[in-house]
Amino acid sequence: GVSSVCQVYIVDVVPPSLRAEYMSYLNSSTQASVLFGPSIGAGLSALGLQAPLFVQCFVSVLLCFVVYAHLPESPEWCRLSSPVSPVFSGGGTVRTSRQREVGMGRRNMLYIVFSYGILSLCGMLSQMAILSMFAIYSAKVYDMDSVHVGFTMTLGAMTSVGTNIWISPKLLHRIGEHGSSLMGFVLISVGAWMISMQPIQITLLGFMMAYQGLAISSSAVATAAANMTDTTTRSSIMTGTRMLKSLGAVVGPTLSGHLASTDVRLPFKVASLVGLTGFVAQVLNKPVIQRIQERLRQRRSVGKDSALLEGQWVDEHGTREEIWDLGVFVADLLTKRHYRWVTYNLELQHFLSDSFPALPKVSEAAHRKAYDCRRRIVREQYKLEVAKTTMSYQELQEAYQSLQRRHEDLQVEVLRDKPRKMSKSEDVKWGRQEFTAAMTGFGGNY
């Protein structure tokens, strides 16, 4: 657990250009603990079998106070956890964060954890298979005593520490994480196979080669995994790969013990095959890793105050989850606002293209000004349309009321001009008179 937290903290506070050195230094501390831990424990055991445990407990408690008092909190953690200020606690300008914190996507994160976790698993499984069985193999094949075995393993640990401090950082800068990891797995595979060979000179040379390969591979995989993270996925990726590495530390000795009961050379041959598996996995994963690296490079401006990074504008690219969420939102919005976006999909795409013109990217101020101007135009157009609609409604309402008043006036006129109701005999007499008057013009005598 502490090692994972240390890796996350280093990635948070160390710029990418210096991560190779510091990740190598952290790995060298692990090798140093393997180198000096047993010797110190053996010396303390002279004071009692419980003395190493008490010393370890005292050192752990002491380091808790030292870390609490002198190690500041990670700025990235403060920025993500504080709703008020993204800057380091205890200084800086307090301002409200408006950026939306996003990650690289769950699918990409799981693939990174699986890819680098498998590489860490292969490296640690090979390392523990070699370390756990080397003493038994040397004693059985070459009749080496504990002093010579201890000296050999201590020498290997010392060369591994030196490799982590002086060689691994230079390799990482020269041939990159991918090339360094491949070199490390080649050294592991060849060295582990040479251990199972005779004479003793080949065995010792293979042992040293395997140790150097373990150091180079471990630094390369840890640095590559760290460079594939962002602020929201860093802890998940680093902890996930570390868990698979710890699994290799458990499986390695257990598997080697069963294999050694059959043939004492078999654990080293299996370690060689595991190293070869790591090499193949690294080669097969390269295209996908490159695609994720390109996506991370495209998302460098996500969550930043400005998209101008090092004088160059970096457009934002969404993950599959973000694209899906936005698409669902837009489709639901168009449906609720009565757009026939399924029938007229192509026409709607043209409409959206016209509604979102390209914004200038010469500066952040010009970009923001154009965005605000465009948004103001849309709002004013919306207000104008609402005003026109309101005016049309009022005009129609006034016209309706005018027609209603005219209708009422006509009803009054009709009621005023309507003749009184006549009896049947008067009605017949009046009809005959009208008929006689009408027929007079035709010369009739009626």
PDB file of N, CA and C in Angstrom, residues 152-209:
ATOM      1  N   THR A 152      26.632 -13.857  -3.225  1.00  0.00           N
ATOM      2  CA  THR A 152      26.186 -13.747  -4.619  1.00  0.00           C
ATOM      3  C   THR A 152      24.893 -12.945  -4.728  1.00  0.00           C
ATOM      4  N   MET A 153      23.941 -13.241  -3.848  1.00  0.00           N
ATOM      5  CA  MET A 153      22.664 -12.542  -3.903  1.00  0.00           C
ATOM      6  C   MET A 153      22.812 -11.071  -3.490  1.00  0.00           C
ATOM      7  N   THR A 154      23.708 -10.810  -2.522  1.00  0.00           N
ATOM      8  CA  THR A 154      23.962  -9.424  -2.123  1.00  0.00           C
ATOM      9  C   THR A 154      24.615  -8.650  -3.262  1.00  0.00           C
ATOM     10  N   LEU A 155      25.551  -9.283  -3.958  1.00  0.00           N
ATOM     11  CA  LEU A 155      26.189  -8.637  -5.098  1.00  0.00           C
ATOM     12  C   LEU A 155      25.169  -8.335  -6.195  1.00  0.00           C
ATOM     13  N   GLY A 156      24.257  -9.291  -6.427  1.00  0.00           N
ATOM     14  CA  GLY A 156      23.214  -9.057  -7.420  1.00  0.00           C
ATOM     15  C   GLY A 156      22.308  -7.904  -7.032  1.00  0.00           C
ATOM     16  N   ALA A 157      21.945  -7.816  -5.743  1.00  0.00           N
ATOM     17  CA  ALA A 157      21.093  -6.722  -5.274  1.00  0.00           C
ATOM     18  C   ALA A 157      21.810  -5.381  -5.399  1.00  0.00           C
ATOM     19  N   MET A 158      23.117  -5.355  -5.098  1.00  0.00           N
ATOM     20  CA  MET A 158      23.873  -4.109  -5.208  1.00  0.00           C
ATOM     21  C   MET A 158      23.959  -3.640  -6.658  1.00  0.00           C
ATOM     22  N   THR A 159      24.198  -4.558  -7.583  1.00  0.00           N
ATOM     23  CA  THR A 159      24.241  -4.179  -9.002  1.00  0.00           C
ATOM     24  C   THR A 159      22.861  -3.714  -9.474  1.00  0.00           C
ATOM     25  N   SER A 160      21.803  -4.313  -8.911  1.00  0.00           N
ATOM     26  CA  SER A 160      20.453  -3.885  -9.277  1.00  0.00           C
ATOM     27  C   SER A 160      20.174  -2.459  -8.803  1.00  0.00           C
ATOM     28  N   VAL A 161      20.617  -2.136  -7.573  1.00  0.00           N
ATOM     29  CA  VAL A 161      20.461  -0.767  -7.074  1.00  0.00           C
ATOM     30  C   VAL A 161      21.224   0.211  -7.955  1.00  0.00           C
ATOM     31  N   GLY A 162      22.456  -0.142  -8.316  1.00  0.00           N
ATOM     32  CA  GLY A 162      23.241   0.724  -9.180  1.00  0.00           C
ATOM     33  C   GLY A 162      22.596   0.897 -10.549  1.00  0.00           C
ATOM     34  N   THR A 163      22.004  -0.171 -11.071  1.00  0.00           N
ATOM     35  CA  THR A 163      21.315  -0.071 -12.358  1.00  0.00           C
ATOM     36  C   THR A 163      20.133   0.877 -12.266  1.00  0.00           C
ATOM     37  N   ASN A 164      19.355   0.788 -11.184  1.00  0.00           N
ATOM     38  CA  ASN A 164      18.200   1.676 -11.021  1.00  0.00           C
ATOM     39  C   ASN A 164      18.612   3.142 -10.905  1.00  0.00           C
ATOM     40  N   ILE A 165      19.752   3.395 -10.278  1.00  0.00           N
ATOM     41  CA  ILE A 165      20.168   4.785 -10.041  1.00  0.00           C
ATOM     42  C   ILE A 165      20.844   5.387 -11.259  1.00  0.00           C
ATOM     43  N   TRP A 166      21.736   4.646 -11.916  1.00  0.00           N
ATOM     44  CA  TRP A 166      22.578   5.242 -12.954  1.00  0.00           C
ATOM     45  C   TRP A 166      22.252   4.795 -14.378  1.00  0.00           C
ATOM     46  N   ILE A 167      21.764   3.581 -14.563  1.00  0.00           N
ATOM     47  CA  ILE A 167      21.583   3.057 -15.925  1.00  0.00           C
ATOM     48  C   ILE A 167      20.152   3.219 -16.408  1.00  0.00           C
ATOM     49  N   SER A 168      19.169   2.839 -15.589  1.00  0.00           N
ATOM     50  CA  SER A 168      17.765   2.879 -16.028  1.00  0.00           C
ATOM     51  C   SER A 168      17.314   4.268 -16.478  1.00  0.00           C
ATOM     52  N   PRO A 169      17.598   5.337 -15.725  1.00  0.00           N
ATOM     53  CA  PRO A 169      17.149   6.660 -16.209  1.00  0.00           C
ATOM     54  C   PRO A 169      17.711   7.026 -17.574  1.00  0.00           C
ATOM     55  N   LYS A 170      18.972   6.701 -17.819  1.00  0.00           N
ATOM     56  CA  LYS A 170      19.566   7.016 -19.112  1.00  0.00           C
ATOM     57  C   LYS A 170      18.940   6.203 -20.233  1.00  0.00           C
ATOM     58  N   LEU A 171      18.665   4.932 -19.964  1.00  0.00           N
ATOM     59  CA  LEU A 171      18.007   4.101 -20.968  1.00  0.00           C
ATOM     60  C   LEU A 171      16.609   4.611 -21.277  1.00  0.00           C
ATOM     61  N   LEU A 172      15.892   5.024 -20.230  1.00  0.00           N
ATOM     62  CA  LEU A 172      14.535   5.520 -20.438  1.00  0.00           C
ATOM     63  C   LEU A 172      14.532   6.782 -21.293  1.00  0.00           C
ATOM     64  N   HIS A 173      15.518   7.644 -21.101  1.00  0.00           N
ATOM     65  CA  HIS A 173      15.594   8.856 -21.910  1.00  0.00           C
ATOM     66  C   HIS A 173      16.053   8.556 -23.341  1.00  0.00           C
ATOM     67  N   ARG A 174      16.872   7.547 -23.507  1.00  0.00           N
ATOM     68  CA  ARG A 174      17.457   7.286 -24.819  1.00  0.00           C
ATOM     69  C   ARG A 174      16.540   6.439 -25.696  1.00  0.00           C
ATOM     70  N   ILE A 175      15.993   5.350 -25.169  1.00  0.00           N
ATOM     71  CA  ILE A 175      15.190   4.441 -26.005  1.00  0.00           C
ATOM     72  C   ILE A 175      13.734   4.375 -25.555  1.00  0.00           C
ATOM     73  N   GLY A 176      13.363   5.118 -24.514  1.00  0.00           N
ATOM     74  CA  GLY A 176      11.975   5.184 -24.108  1.00  0.00           C
ATOM     75  C   GLY A 176      11.553   4.026 -23.215  1.00  0.00           C
ATOM     76  N   GLU A 177      10.329   4.155 -22.665  1.00  0.00           N
ATOM     77  CA  GLU A 177       9.822   3.120 -21.768  1.00  0.00           C
ATOM     78  C   GLU A 177       9.612   1.791 -22.487  1.00  0.00           C
ATOM     79  N   HIS A 178       9.106   1.856 -23.727  1.00  0.00           N
ATOM     80  CA  HIS A 178       8.832   0.624 -24.462  1.00  0.00           C
ATOM     81  C   HIS A 178      10.118  -0.140 -24.758  1.00  0.00           C
ATOM     82  N   GLY A 179      11.119   0.553 -25.291  1.00  0.00           N
ATOM     83  CA  GLY A 179      12.378  -0.123 -25.591  1.00  0.00           C
ATOM     84  C   GLY A 179      13.082  -0.625 -24.350  1.00  0.00           C
ATOM     85  N   SER A 180      13.040   0.150 -23.266  1.00  0.00           N
ATOM     86  CA  SER A 180      13.690  -0.289 -22.021  1.00  0.00           C
ATOM     87  C   SER A 180      13.004  -1.516 -21.451  1.00  0.00           C
ATOM     88  N   SER A 181      11.671  -1.538 -21.509  1.00  0.00           N
ATOM     89  CA  SER A 181      10.958  -2.702 -21.002  1.00  0.00           C
ATOM     90  C   SER A 181      11.284  -3.954 -21.815  1.00  0.00           C
ATOM     91  N   LEU A 182      11.341  -3.806 -23.135  1.00  0.00           N
ATOM     92  CA  LEU A 182      11.700  -4.959 -23.977  1.00  0.00           C
ATOM     93  C   LEU A 182      13.113  -5.450 -23.659  1.00  0.00           C
ATOM     94  N   MET A 183      14.065  -4.529 -23.495  1.00  0.00           N
ATOM     95  CA  MET A 183      15.425  -4.919 -23.135  1.00  0.00           C
ATOM     96  C   MET A 183      15.447  -5.644 -21.801  1.00  0.00           C
ATOM     97  N   GLY A 184      14.675  -5.142 -20.835  1.00  0.00           N
ATOM     98  CA  GLY A 184      14.646  -5.776 -19.532  1.00  0.00           C
ATOM     99  C   GLY A 184      14.119  -7.200 -19.591  1.00  0.00           C
ATOM    100  N   PHE A 185      13.044  -7.415 -20.358  1.00  0.00           N
ATOM    101  CA  PHE A 185      12.485  -8.768 -20.446  1.00  0.00           C
ATOM    102  C   PHE A 185      13.415  -9.709 -21.206  1.00  0.00           C
ATOM    103  N   VAL A 186      14.149  -9.196 -22.185  1.00  0.00           N
ATOM    104  CA  VAL A 186      15.132 -10.038 -22.880  1.00  0.00           C
ATOM    105  C   VAL A 186      16.227 -10.482 -21.909  1.00  0.00           C
ATOM    106  N   LEU A 187      16.732  -9.547 -21.095  1.00  0.00           N
ATOM    107  CA  LEU A 187      17.759  -9.903 -20.115  1.00  0.00           C
ATOM    108  C   LEU A 187      17.221 -10.897 -19.088  1.00  0.00           C
ATOM    109  N   ILE A 188      15.963 -10.717 -18.672  1.00  0.00           N
ATOM    110  CA  ILE A 188      15.368 -11.664 -17.712  1.00  0.00           C
ATOM    111  C   ILE A 188      15.281 -13.052 -18.324  1.00  0.00           C
ATOM    112  N   SER A 189      14.763 -13.120 -19.548  1.00  0.00           N
ATOM    113  CA  SER A 189      14.568 -14.418 -20.188  1.00  0.00           C
ATOM    114  C   SER A 189      15.905 -15.137 -20.429  1.00  0.00           C
ATOM    115  N   VAL A 190      16.869 -14.415 -20.998  1.00  0.00           N
ATOM    116  CA  VAL A 190      18.170 -15.033 -21.271  1.00  0.00           C
ATOM    117  C   VAL A 190      18.896 -15.367 -19.977  1.00  0.00           C
ATOM    118  N   GLY A 191      18.877 -14.436 -19.017  1.00  0.00           N
ATOM    119  CA  GLY A 191      19.582 -14.674 -17.758  1.00  0.00           C
ATOM    120  C   GLY A 191      18.999 -15.840 -16.980  1.00  0.00           C
ATOM    121  N   ALA A 192      17.676 -15.935 -16.899  1.00  0.00           N
ATOM    122  CA  ALA A 192      17.055 -17.043 -16.151  1.00  0.00           C
ATOM    123  C   ALA A 192      17.385 -18.382 -16.796  1.00  0.00           C
ATOM    124  N   TRP A 193      17.418 -18.426 -18.132  1.00  0.00           N
ATOM    125  CA  TRP A 193      17.749 -19.688 -18.795  1.00  0.00           C
ATOM    126  C   TRP A 193      19.215 -20.046 -18.574  1.00  0.00           C
ATOM    127  N   MET A 194      20.100 -19.058 -18.537  1.00  0.00           N
ATOM    128  CA  MET A 194      21.517 -19.322 -18.300  1.00  0.00           C
ATOM    129  C   MET A 194      21.771 -19.826 -16.890  1.00  0.00           C
ATOM    130  N   ILE A 195      20.927 -19.437 -15.919  1.00  0.00           N
ATOM    131  CA  ILE A 195      21.110 -19.918 -14.551  1.00  0.00           C
ATOM    132  C   ILE A 195      20.987 -21.427 -14.496  1.00  0.00           C
ATOM    133  N   SER A 196      20.081 -21.967 -15.314  1.00  0.00           N
ATOM    134  CA  SER A 196      19.867 -23.419 -15.297  1.00  0.00           C
ATOM    135  C   SER A 196      20.952 -24.191 -16.046  1.00  0.00           C
ATOM    136  N   MET A 197      21.928 -23.470 -16.622  1.00  0.00           N
ATOM    137  CA  MET A 197      22.988 -24.125 -17.388  1.00  0.00           C
ATOM    138  C   MET A 197      24.257 -24.216 -16.545  1.00  0.00           C
ATOM    139  N   GLN A 198      25.166 -25.029 -16.984  1.00  0.00           N
ATOM    140  CA  GLN A 198      26.477 -25.195 -16.337  1.00  0.00           C
ATOM    141  C   GLN A 198      27.568 -24.824 -17.343  1.00  0.00           C
ATOM    142  N   PRO A 199      28.758 -24.423 -16.853  1.00  0.00           N
ATOM    143  CA  PRO A 199      29.265 -24.453 -15.474  1.00  0.00           C
ATOM    144  C   PRO A 199      28.793 -23.262 -14.643  1.00  0.00           C
ATOM    145  N   ILE A 200      29.389 -23.088 -13.474  1.00  0.00           N
ATOM    146  CA  ILE A 200      28.962 -22.078 -12.521  1.00  0.00           C
ATOM    147  C   ILE A 200      29.168 -20.661 -13.064  1.00  0.00           C
ATOM    148  N   GLN A 201      30.181 -20.472 -13.930  1.00  0.00           N
ATOM    149  CA  GLN A 201      30.412 -19.145 -14.471  1.00  0.00           C
ATOM    150  C   GLN A 201      29.211 -18.673 -15.295  1.00  0.00           C
ATOM    151  N   ILE A 202      28.626 -19.584 -16.081  1.00  0.00           N
ATOM    152  CA  ILE A 202      27.434 -19.237 -16.863  1.00  0.00           C
ATOM    153  C   ILE A 202      26.253 -18.960 -15.936  1.00  0.00           C
ATOM    154  N   THR A 203      26.138 -19.746 -14.866  1.00  0.00           N
ATOM    155  CA  THR A 203      25.049 -19.542 -13.905  1.00  0.00           C
ATOM    156  C   THR A 203      25.141 -18.168 -13.253  1.00  0.00           C
ATOM    157  N   LEU A 204      26.346 -17.808 -12.802  1.00  0.00           N
ATOM    158  CA  LEU A 204      26.509 -16.510 -12.142  1.00  0.00           C
ATOM    159  C   LEU A 204      26.294 -15.361 -13.126  1.00  0.00           C
ATOM    160  N   LEU A 205      26.781 -15.515 -14.362  1.00  0.00           N
ATOM    161  CA  LEU A 205      26.553 -14.478 -15.361  1.00  0.00           C
ATOM    162  C   LEU A 205      25.066 -14.316 -15.660  1.00  0.00           C
ATOM    163  N   GLY A 206      24.365 -15.440 -15.776  1.00  0.00           N
ATOM    164  CA  GLY A 206      22.923 -15.386 -15.989  1.00  0.00           C
ATOM    165  C   GLY A 206      22.198 -14.746 -14.821  1.00  0.00           C
ATOM    166  N   PHE A 207      22.648 -15.026 -13.593  1.00  0.00           N
ATOM    167  CA  PHE A 207      22.028 -14.434 -12.409  1.00  0.00           C
ATOM    168  C   PHE A 207      22.177 -12.916 -12.422  1.00  0.00           C
ATOM    169  N   MET A 208      23.356 -12.433 -12.761  1.00  0.00           N
ATOM    170  CA  MET A 208      23.569 -10.985 -12.816  1.00  0.00           C
ATOM    171  C   MET A 208      22.770 -10.354 -13.955  1.00  0.00           C
ATOM    172  N   MET A 209      22.697 -11.038 -15.094  1.00  0.00           N
ATOM    173  CA  MET A 209      21.910 -10.521 -16.207  1.00  0.00           C
ATOM    174  C   MET A 209      20.431 -10.424 -15.835  1.00  0.00           C
TER     175      MET A 209
END
